[in-house]
PDB file of C-alpha atoms in Angstrom:
ATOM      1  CA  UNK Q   1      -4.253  23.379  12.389  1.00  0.00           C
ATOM      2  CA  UNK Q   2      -5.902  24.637   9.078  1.00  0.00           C
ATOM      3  CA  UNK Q   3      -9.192  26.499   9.292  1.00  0.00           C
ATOM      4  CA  UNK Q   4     -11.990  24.509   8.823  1.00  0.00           C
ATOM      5  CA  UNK Q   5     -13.813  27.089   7.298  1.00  0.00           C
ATOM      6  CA  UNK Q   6     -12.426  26.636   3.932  1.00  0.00           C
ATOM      7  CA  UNK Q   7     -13.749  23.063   3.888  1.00  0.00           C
ATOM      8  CA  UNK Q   8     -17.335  23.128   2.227  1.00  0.00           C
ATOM      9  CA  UNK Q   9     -19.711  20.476   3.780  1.00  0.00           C
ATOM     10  CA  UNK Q  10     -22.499  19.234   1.544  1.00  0.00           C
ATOM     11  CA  UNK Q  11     -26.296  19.837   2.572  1.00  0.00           C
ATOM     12  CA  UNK Q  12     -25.896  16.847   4.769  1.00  0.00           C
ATOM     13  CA  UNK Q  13     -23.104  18.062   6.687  1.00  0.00           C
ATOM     14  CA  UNK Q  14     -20.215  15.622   4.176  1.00  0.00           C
ATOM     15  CA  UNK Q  15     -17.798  16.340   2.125  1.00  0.00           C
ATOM     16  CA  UNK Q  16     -15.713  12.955   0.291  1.00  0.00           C
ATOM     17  CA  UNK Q  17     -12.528  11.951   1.299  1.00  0.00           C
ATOM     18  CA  UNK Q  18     -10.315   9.900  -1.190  1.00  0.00           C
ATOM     19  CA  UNK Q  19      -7.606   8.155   0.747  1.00  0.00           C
ATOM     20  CA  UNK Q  20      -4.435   7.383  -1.322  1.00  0.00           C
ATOM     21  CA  UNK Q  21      -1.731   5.200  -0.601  1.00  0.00           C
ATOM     22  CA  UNK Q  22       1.499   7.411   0.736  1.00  0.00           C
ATOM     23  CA  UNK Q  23       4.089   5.232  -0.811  1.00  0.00           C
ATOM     24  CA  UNK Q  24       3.136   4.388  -4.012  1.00  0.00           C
ATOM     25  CA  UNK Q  25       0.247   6.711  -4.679  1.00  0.00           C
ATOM     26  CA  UNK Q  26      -2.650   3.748  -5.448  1.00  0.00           C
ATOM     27  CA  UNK Q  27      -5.859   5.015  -4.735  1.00  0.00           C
ATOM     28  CA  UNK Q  28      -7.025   2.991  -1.707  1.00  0.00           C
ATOM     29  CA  UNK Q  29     -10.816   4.388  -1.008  1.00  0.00           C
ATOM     30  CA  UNK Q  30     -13.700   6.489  -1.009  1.00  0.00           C
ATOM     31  CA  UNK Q  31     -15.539   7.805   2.490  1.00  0.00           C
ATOM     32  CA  UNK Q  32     -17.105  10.866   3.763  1.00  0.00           C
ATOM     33  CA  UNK Q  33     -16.186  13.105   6.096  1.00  0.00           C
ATOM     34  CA  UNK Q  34     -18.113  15.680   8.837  1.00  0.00           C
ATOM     35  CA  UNK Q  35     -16.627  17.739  10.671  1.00  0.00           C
ATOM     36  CA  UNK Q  36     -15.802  15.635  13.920  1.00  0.00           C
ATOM     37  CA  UNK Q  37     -14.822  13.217  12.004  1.00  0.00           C
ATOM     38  CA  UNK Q  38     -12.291  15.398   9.784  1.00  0.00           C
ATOM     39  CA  UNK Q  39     -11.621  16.882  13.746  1.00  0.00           C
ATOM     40  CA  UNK Q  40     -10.844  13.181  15.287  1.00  0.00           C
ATOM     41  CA  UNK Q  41      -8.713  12.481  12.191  1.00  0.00           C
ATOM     42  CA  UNK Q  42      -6.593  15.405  12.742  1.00  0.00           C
ATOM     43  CA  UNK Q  43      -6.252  14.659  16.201  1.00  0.00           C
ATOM     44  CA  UNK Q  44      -5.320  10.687  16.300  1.00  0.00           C
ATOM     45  CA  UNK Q  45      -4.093  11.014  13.074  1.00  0.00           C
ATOM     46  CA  UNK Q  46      -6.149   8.191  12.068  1.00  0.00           C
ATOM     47  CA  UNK Q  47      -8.825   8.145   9.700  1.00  0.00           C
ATOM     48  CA  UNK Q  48     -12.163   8.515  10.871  1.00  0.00           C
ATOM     49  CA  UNK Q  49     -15.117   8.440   8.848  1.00  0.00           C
ATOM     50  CA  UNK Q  50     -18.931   9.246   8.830  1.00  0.00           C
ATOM     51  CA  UNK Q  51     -21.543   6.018   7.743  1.00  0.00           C
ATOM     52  CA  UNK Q  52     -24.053   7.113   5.823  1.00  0.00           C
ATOM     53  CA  UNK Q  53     -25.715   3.779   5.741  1.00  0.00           C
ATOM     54  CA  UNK Q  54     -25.428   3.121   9.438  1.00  0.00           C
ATOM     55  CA  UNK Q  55     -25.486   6.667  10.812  1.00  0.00           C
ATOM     56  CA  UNK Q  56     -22.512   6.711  13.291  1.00  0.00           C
ATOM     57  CA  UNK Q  57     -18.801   7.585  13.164  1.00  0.00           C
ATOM     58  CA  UNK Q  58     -16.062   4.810  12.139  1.00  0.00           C
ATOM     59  CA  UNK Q  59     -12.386   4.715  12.884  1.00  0.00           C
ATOM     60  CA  UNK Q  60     -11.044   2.473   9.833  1.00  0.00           C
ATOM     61  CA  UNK Q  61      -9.179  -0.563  10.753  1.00  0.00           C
ATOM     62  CA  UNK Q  62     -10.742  -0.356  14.621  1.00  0.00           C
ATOM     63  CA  UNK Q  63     -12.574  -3.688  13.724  1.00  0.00           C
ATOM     64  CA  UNK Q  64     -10.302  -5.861  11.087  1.00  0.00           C
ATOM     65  CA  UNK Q  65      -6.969  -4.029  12.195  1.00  0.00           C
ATOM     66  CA  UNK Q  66      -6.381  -2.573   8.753  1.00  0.00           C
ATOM     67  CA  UNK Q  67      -5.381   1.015   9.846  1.00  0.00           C
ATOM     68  CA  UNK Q  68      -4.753   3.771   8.670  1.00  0.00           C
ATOM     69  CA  UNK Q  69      -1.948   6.101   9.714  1.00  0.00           C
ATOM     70  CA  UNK Q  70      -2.408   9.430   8.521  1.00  0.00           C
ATOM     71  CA  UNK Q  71       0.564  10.963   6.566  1.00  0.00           C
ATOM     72  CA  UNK Q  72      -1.140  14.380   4.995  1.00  0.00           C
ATOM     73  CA  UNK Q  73      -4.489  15.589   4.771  1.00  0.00           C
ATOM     74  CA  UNK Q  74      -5.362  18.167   2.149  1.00  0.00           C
ATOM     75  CA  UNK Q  75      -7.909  19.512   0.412  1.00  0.00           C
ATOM     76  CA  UNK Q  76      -8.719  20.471  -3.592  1.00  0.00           C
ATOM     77  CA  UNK Q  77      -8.952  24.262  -5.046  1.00  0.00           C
ATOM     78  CA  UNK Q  78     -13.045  24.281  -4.544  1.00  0.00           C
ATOM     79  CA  UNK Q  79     -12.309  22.835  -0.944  1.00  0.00           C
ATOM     80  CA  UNK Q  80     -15.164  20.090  -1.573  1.00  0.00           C
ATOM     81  CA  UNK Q  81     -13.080  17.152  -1.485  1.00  0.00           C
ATOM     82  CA  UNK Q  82     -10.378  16.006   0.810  1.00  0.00           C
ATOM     83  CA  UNK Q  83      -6.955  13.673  -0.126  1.00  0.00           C
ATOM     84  CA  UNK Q  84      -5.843  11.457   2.559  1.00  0.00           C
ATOM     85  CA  UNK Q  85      -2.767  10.079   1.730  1.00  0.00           C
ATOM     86  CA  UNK Q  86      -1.949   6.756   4.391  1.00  0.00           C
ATOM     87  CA  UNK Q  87       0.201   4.156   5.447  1.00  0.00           C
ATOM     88  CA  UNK Q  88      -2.240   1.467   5.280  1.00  0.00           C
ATOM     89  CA  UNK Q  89      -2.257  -1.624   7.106  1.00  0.00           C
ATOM     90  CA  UNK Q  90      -3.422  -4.743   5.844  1.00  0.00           C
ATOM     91  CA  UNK Q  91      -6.298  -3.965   3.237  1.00  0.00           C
ATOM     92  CA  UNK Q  92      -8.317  -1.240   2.524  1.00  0.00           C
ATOM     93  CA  UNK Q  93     -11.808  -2.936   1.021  1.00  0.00           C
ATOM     94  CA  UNK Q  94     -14.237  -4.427   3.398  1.00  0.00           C
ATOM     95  CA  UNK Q  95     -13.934  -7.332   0.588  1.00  0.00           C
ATOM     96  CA  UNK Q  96     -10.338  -8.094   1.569  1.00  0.00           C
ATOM     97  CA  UNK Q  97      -8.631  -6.703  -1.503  1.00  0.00           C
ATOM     98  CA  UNK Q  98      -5.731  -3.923  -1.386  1.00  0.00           C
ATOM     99  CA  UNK Q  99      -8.041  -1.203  -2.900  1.00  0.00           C
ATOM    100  CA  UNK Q 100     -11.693  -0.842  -3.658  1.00  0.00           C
ATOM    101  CA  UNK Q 101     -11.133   0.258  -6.964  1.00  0.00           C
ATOM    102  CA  UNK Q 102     -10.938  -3.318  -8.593  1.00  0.00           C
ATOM    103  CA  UNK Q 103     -13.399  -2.863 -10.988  1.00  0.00           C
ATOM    104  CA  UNK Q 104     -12.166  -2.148 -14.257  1.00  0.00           C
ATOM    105  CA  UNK Q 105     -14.356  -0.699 -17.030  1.00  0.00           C
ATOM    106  CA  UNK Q 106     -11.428   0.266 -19.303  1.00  0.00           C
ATOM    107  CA  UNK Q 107      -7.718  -0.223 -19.772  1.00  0.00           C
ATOM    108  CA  UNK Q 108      -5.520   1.096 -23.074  1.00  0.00           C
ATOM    109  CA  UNK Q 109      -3.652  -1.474 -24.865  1.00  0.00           C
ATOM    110  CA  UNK Q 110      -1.201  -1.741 -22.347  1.00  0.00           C
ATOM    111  CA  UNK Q 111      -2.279  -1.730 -18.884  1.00  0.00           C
ATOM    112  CA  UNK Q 112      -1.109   0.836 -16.504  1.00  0.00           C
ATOM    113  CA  UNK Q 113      -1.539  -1.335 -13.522  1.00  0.00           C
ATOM    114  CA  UNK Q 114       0.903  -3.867 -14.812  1.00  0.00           C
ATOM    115  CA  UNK Q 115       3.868  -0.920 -14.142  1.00  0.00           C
ATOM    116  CA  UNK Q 116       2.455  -0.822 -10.295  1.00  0.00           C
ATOM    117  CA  UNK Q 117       2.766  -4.294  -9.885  1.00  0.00           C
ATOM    118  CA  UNK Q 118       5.674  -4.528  -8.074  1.00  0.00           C
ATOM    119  CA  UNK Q 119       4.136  -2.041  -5.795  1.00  0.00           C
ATOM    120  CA  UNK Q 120       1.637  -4.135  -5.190  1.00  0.00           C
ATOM    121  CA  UNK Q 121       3.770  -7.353  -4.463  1.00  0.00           C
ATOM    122  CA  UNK Q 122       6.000  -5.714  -2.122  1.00  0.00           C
ATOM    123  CA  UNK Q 123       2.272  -4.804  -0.207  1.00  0.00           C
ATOM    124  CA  UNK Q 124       1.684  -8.404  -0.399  1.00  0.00           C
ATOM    125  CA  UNK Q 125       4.912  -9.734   1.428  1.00  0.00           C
ATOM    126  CA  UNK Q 126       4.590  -6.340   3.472  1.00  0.00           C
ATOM    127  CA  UNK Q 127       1.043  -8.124   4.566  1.00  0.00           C
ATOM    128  CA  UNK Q 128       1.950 -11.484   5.119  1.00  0.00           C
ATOM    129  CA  UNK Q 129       4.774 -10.221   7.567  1.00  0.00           C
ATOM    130  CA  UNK Q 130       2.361  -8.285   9.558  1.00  0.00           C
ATOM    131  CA  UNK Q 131      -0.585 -10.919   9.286  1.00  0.00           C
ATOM    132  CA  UNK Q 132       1.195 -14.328   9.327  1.00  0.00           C
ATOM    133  CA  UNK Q 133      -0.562 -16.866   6.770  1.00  0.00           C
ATOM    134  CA  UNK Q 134       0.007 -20.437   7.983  1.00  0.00           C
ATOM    135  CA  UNK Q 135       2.081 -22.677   5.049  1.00  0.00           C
ATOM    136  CA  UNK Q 136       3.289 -19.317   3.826  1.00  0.00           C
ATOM    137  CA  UNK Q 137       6.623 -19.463   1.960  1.00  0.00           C
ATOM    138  CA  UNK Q 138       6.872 -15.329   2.772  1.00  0.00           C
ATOM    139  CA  UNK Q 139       6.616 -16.414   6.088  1.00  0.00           C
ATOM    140  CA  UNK Q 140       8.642 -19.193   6.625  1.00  0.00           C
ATOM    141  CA  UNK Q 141      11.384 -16.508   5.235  1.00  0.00           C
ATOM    142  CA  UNK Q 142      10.437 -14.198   8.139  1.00  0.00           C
ATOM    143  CA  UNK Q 143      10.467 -16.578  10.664  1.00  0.00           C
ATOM    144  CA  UNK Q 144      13.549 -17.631   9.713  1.00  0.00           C
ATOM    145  CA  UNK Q 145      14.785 -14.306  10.039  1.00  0.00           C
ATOM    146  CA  UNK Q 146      17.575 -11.814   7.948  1.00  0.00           C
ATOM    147  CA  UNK Q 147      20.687 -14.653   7.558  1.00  0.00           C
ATOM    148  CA  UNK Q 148      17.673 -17.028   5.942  1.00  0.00           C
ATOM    149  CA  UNK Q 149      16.462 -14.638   3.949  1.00  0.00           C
ATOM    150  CA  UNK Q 150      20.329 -13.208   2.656  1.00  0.00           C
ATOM    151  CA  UNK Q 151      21.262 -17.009   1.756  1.00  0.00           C
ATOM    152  CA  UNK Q 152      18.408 -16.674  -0.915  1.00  0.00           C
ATOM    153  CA  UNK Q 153      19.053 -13.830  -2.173  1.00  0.00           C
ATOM    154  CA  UNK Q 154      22.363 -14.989  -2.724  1.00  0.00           C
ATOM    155  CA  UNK Q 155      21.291 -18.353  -4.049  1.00  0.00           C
ATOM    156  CA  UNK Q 156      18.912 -16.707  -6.305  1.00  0.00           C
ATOM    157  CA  UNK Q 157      21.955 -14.205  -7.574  1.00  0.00           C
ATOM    158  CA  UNK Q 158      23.832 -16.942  -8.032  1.00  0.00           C
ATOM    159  CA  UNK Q 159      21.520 -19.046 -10.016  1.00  0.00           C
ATOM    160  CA  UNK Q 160      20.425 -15.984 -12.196  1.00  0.00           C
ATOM    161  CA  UNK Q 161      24.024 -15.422 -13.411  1.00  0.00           C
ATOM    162  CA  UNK Q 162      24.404 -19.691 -14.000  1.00  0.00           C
ATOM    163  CA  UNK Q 163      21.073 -18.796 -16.259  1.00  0.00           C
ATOM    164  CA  UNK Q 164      22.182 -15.868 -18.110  1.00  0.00           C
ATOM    165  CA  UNK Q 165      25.761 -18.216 -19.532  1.00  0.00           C
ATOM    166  CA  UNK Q 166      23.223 -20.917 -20.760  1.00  0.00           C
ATOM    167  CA  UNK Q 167      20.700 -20.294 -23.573  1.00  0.00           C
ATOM    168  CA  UNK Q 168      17.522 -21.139 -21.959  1.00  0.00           C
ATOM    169  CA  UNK Q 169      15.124 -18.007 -21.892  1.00  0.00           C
ATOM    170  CA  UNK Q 170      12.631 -19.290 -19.883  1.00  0.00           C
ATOM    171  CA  UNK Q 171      15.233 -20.097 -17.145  1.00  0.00           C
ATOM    172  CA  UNK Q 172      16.639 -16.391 -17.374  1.00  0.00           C
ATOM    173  CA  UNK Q 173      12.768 -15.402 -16.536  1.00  0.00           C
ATOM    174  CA  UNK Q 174      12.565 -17.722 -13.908  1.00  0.00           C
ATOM    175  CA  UNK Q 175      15.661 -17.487 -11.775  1.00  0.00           C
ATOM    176  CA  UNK Q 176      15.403 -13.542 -12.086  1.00  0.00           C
ATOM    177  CA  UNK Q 177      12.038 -13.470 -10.751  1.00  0.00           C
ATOM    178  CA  UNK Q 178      12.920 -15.942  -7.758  1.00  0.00           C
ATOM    179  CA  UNK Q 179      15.612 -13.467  -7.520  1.00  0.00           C
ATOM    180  CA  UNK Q 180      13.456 -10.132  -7.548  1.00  0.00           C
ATOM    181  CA  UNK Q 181      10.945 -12.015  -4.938  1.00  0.00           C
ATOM    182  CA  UNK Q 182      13.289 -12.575  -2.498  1.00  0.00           C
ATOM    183  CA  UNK Q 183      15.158  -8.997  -2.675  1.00  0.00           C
ATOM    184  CA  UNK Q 184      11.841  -7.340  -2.512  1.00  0.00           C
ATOM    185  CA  UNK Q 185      11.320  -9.626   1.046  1.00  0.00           C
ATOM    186  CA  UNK Q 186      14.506  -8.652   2.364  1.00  0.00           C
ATOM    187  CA  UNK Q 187      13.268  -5.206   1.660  1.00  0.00           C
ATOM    188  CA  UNK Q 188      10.064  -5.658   3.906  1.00  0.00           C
ATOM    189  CA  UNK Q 189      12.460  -7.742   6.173  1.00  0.00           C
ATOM    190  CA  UNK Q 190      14.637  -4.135   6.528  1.00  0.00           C
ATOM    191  CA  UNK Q 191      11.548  -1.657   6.662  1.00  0.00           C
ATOM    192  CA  UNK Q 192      12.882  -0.225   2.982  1.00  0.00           C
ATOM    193  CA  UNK Q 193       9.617   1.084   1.308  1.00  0.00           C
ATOM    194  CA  UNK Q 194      10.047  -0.282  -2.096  1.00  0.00           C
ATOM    195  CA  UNK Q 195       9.445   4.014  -3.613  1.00  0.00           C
ATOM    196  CA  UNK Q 196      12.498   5.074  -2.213  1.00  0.00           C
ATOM    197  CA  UNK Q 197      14.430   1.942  -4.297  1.00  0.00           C
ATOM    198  CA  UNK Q 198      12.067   3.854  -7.120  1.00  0.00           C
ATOM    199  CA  UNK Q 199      13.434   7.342  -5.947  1.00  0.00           C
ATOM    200  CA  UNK Q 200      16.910   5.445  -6.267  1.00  0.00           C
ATOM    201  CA  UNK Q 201      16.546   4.375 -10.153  1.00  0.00           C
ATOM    202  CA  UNK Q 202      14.892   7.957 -11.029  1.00  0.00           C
ATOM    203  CA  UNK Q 203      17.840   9.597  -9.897  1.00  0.00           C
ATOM    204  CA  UNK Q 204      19.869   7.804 -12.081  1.00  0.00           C
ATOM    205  CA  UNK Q 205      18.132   8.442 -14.980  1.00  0.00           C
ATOM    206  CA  UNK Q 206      20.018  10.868 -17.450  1.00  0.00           C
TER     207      UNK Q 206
END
C-alpha cells in the first residue's frame, strides 16, 4: 500500500477527492477525504468519504445503492488532491443525475458533451438493467432476455438497409438510431463496456 505520508491533509485534516468514471472518463464527483476514510477506501475498495456538513464518515451508495467500486486511486504531483477513478452504480448526484457536474457555464460552438453521448446512453440502459423501471421498453428487452433482444437487432439491421435503397433521409436517421439503441442494449445485455467497442474503432484508425 502507498505511504500515506506523501498525501498532504489540509488544516482540517482533508484533502479533495475527484472521482472519475473508469470507463469513459466523465467526471462523476467531488468529496473529501481524511485519512480513515482514504484508509477504509483502500481496504473495501469502496469509496468512503468525510461530511463536512454532518461531521461523520460516509460509504457512497450505502444508502441509495449507487456504489462505487474502486478501480485506482492516485494522487496529483503536489499530493493535495486525490483521483478516484470507479465503476459506478446507478448515479452519482444526491439529485439523481449521472454526474454532479450538470451545470454548465460555458460550452464552444460545438459541444464536447454531445461526442460522450453515447457514453452516457449506454449508462442509461446499463441503469435501467440494474434498477428495473416499470413500462420500460429497455426493460421489457431484458426481461425478455438475449434471443429478444438479437431479433431486434436484426430487425433494426434489416430495416436500416430497406432505408438506405429508398430516398427518405429522415428514415435513414431513424431506422439507424433504432438500430444503434438496440446494439448498444445487447451490449449491456453481454457485460461489453461500450470503451472497449471505442478501443475497437481507435485501433482501426490509420
Amino acid at each position: 500500500m502507498e505511504n500515506l505520508t506523501n498525501i498532504k491533509f489540509d488544516a482540517s485534516g482533508l484533502v479533495p477527492a475527484i472521482v472519475q468514471d473508469f470507463e469513459t472518463g466523465e467526471v462523476l464527483m467531488l468529496a473529501y477525504m481524511n485519512k480513515e476514510s482514504l484508509h477504509k477506501t483502500l481496504e473495501t475498495r469502496e469509496t468512503w468519504f468525510w461530511s463536512r456538513s454532518r461531521n461523520e464518515l460516509w460509504n457512497k451508495g450505502a444508502t441509495s445503492g449507487n456504489i462505487q467500486r474502486v478501480k485506482s486511486l492516485s494522487y496529483d504531483c503536489d499530493g493535495d488532491t486525490l483521483l478516484i477513478k470507479v465503476n459506478q452504480k446507478g448515479n452519482a448526484c444526491h439529485t439523481g443525475a449521472r454526474s454532479c457536474f450538470f451545470n454548465a457555464l460555458y460550452t464552444d460552438g460545438e459541444e464536447a458533451a454531445e461526442g460522450d453521448f453515447l457514453f452516457k446512453l449506454y449508462d442509461v440502459i446499463k441503469d435501467r438493467k440494474e434498477n428495473p423501471k416499470e413500462g420500460a421498453y429497455t426493460n421489457y428487452l431484458f426481461d425478455k432476455g438475449i434471443d429478444k433482444i438479437l431479433k431486434k437487432v436484426g430487425e433494426e439491421a434489416a430495416e436500416t438497409i430497406i432505408a438506405a435503397k429508398n430516398t427518405d433521409e429522415a428514415e435513414l436517421i431513424y431506422e439507424s438510431s433504432d438500430l444503434i439503441y438496440h446494439l448498444l442494449v445487447l451490449l449491456n445485455e453481454k457485460n461489453i463496456p461500450f470503451k472497449r467497442i471505442i478501443d475497437e474503432l481507435k485501433g482501426r484508425v490509420k
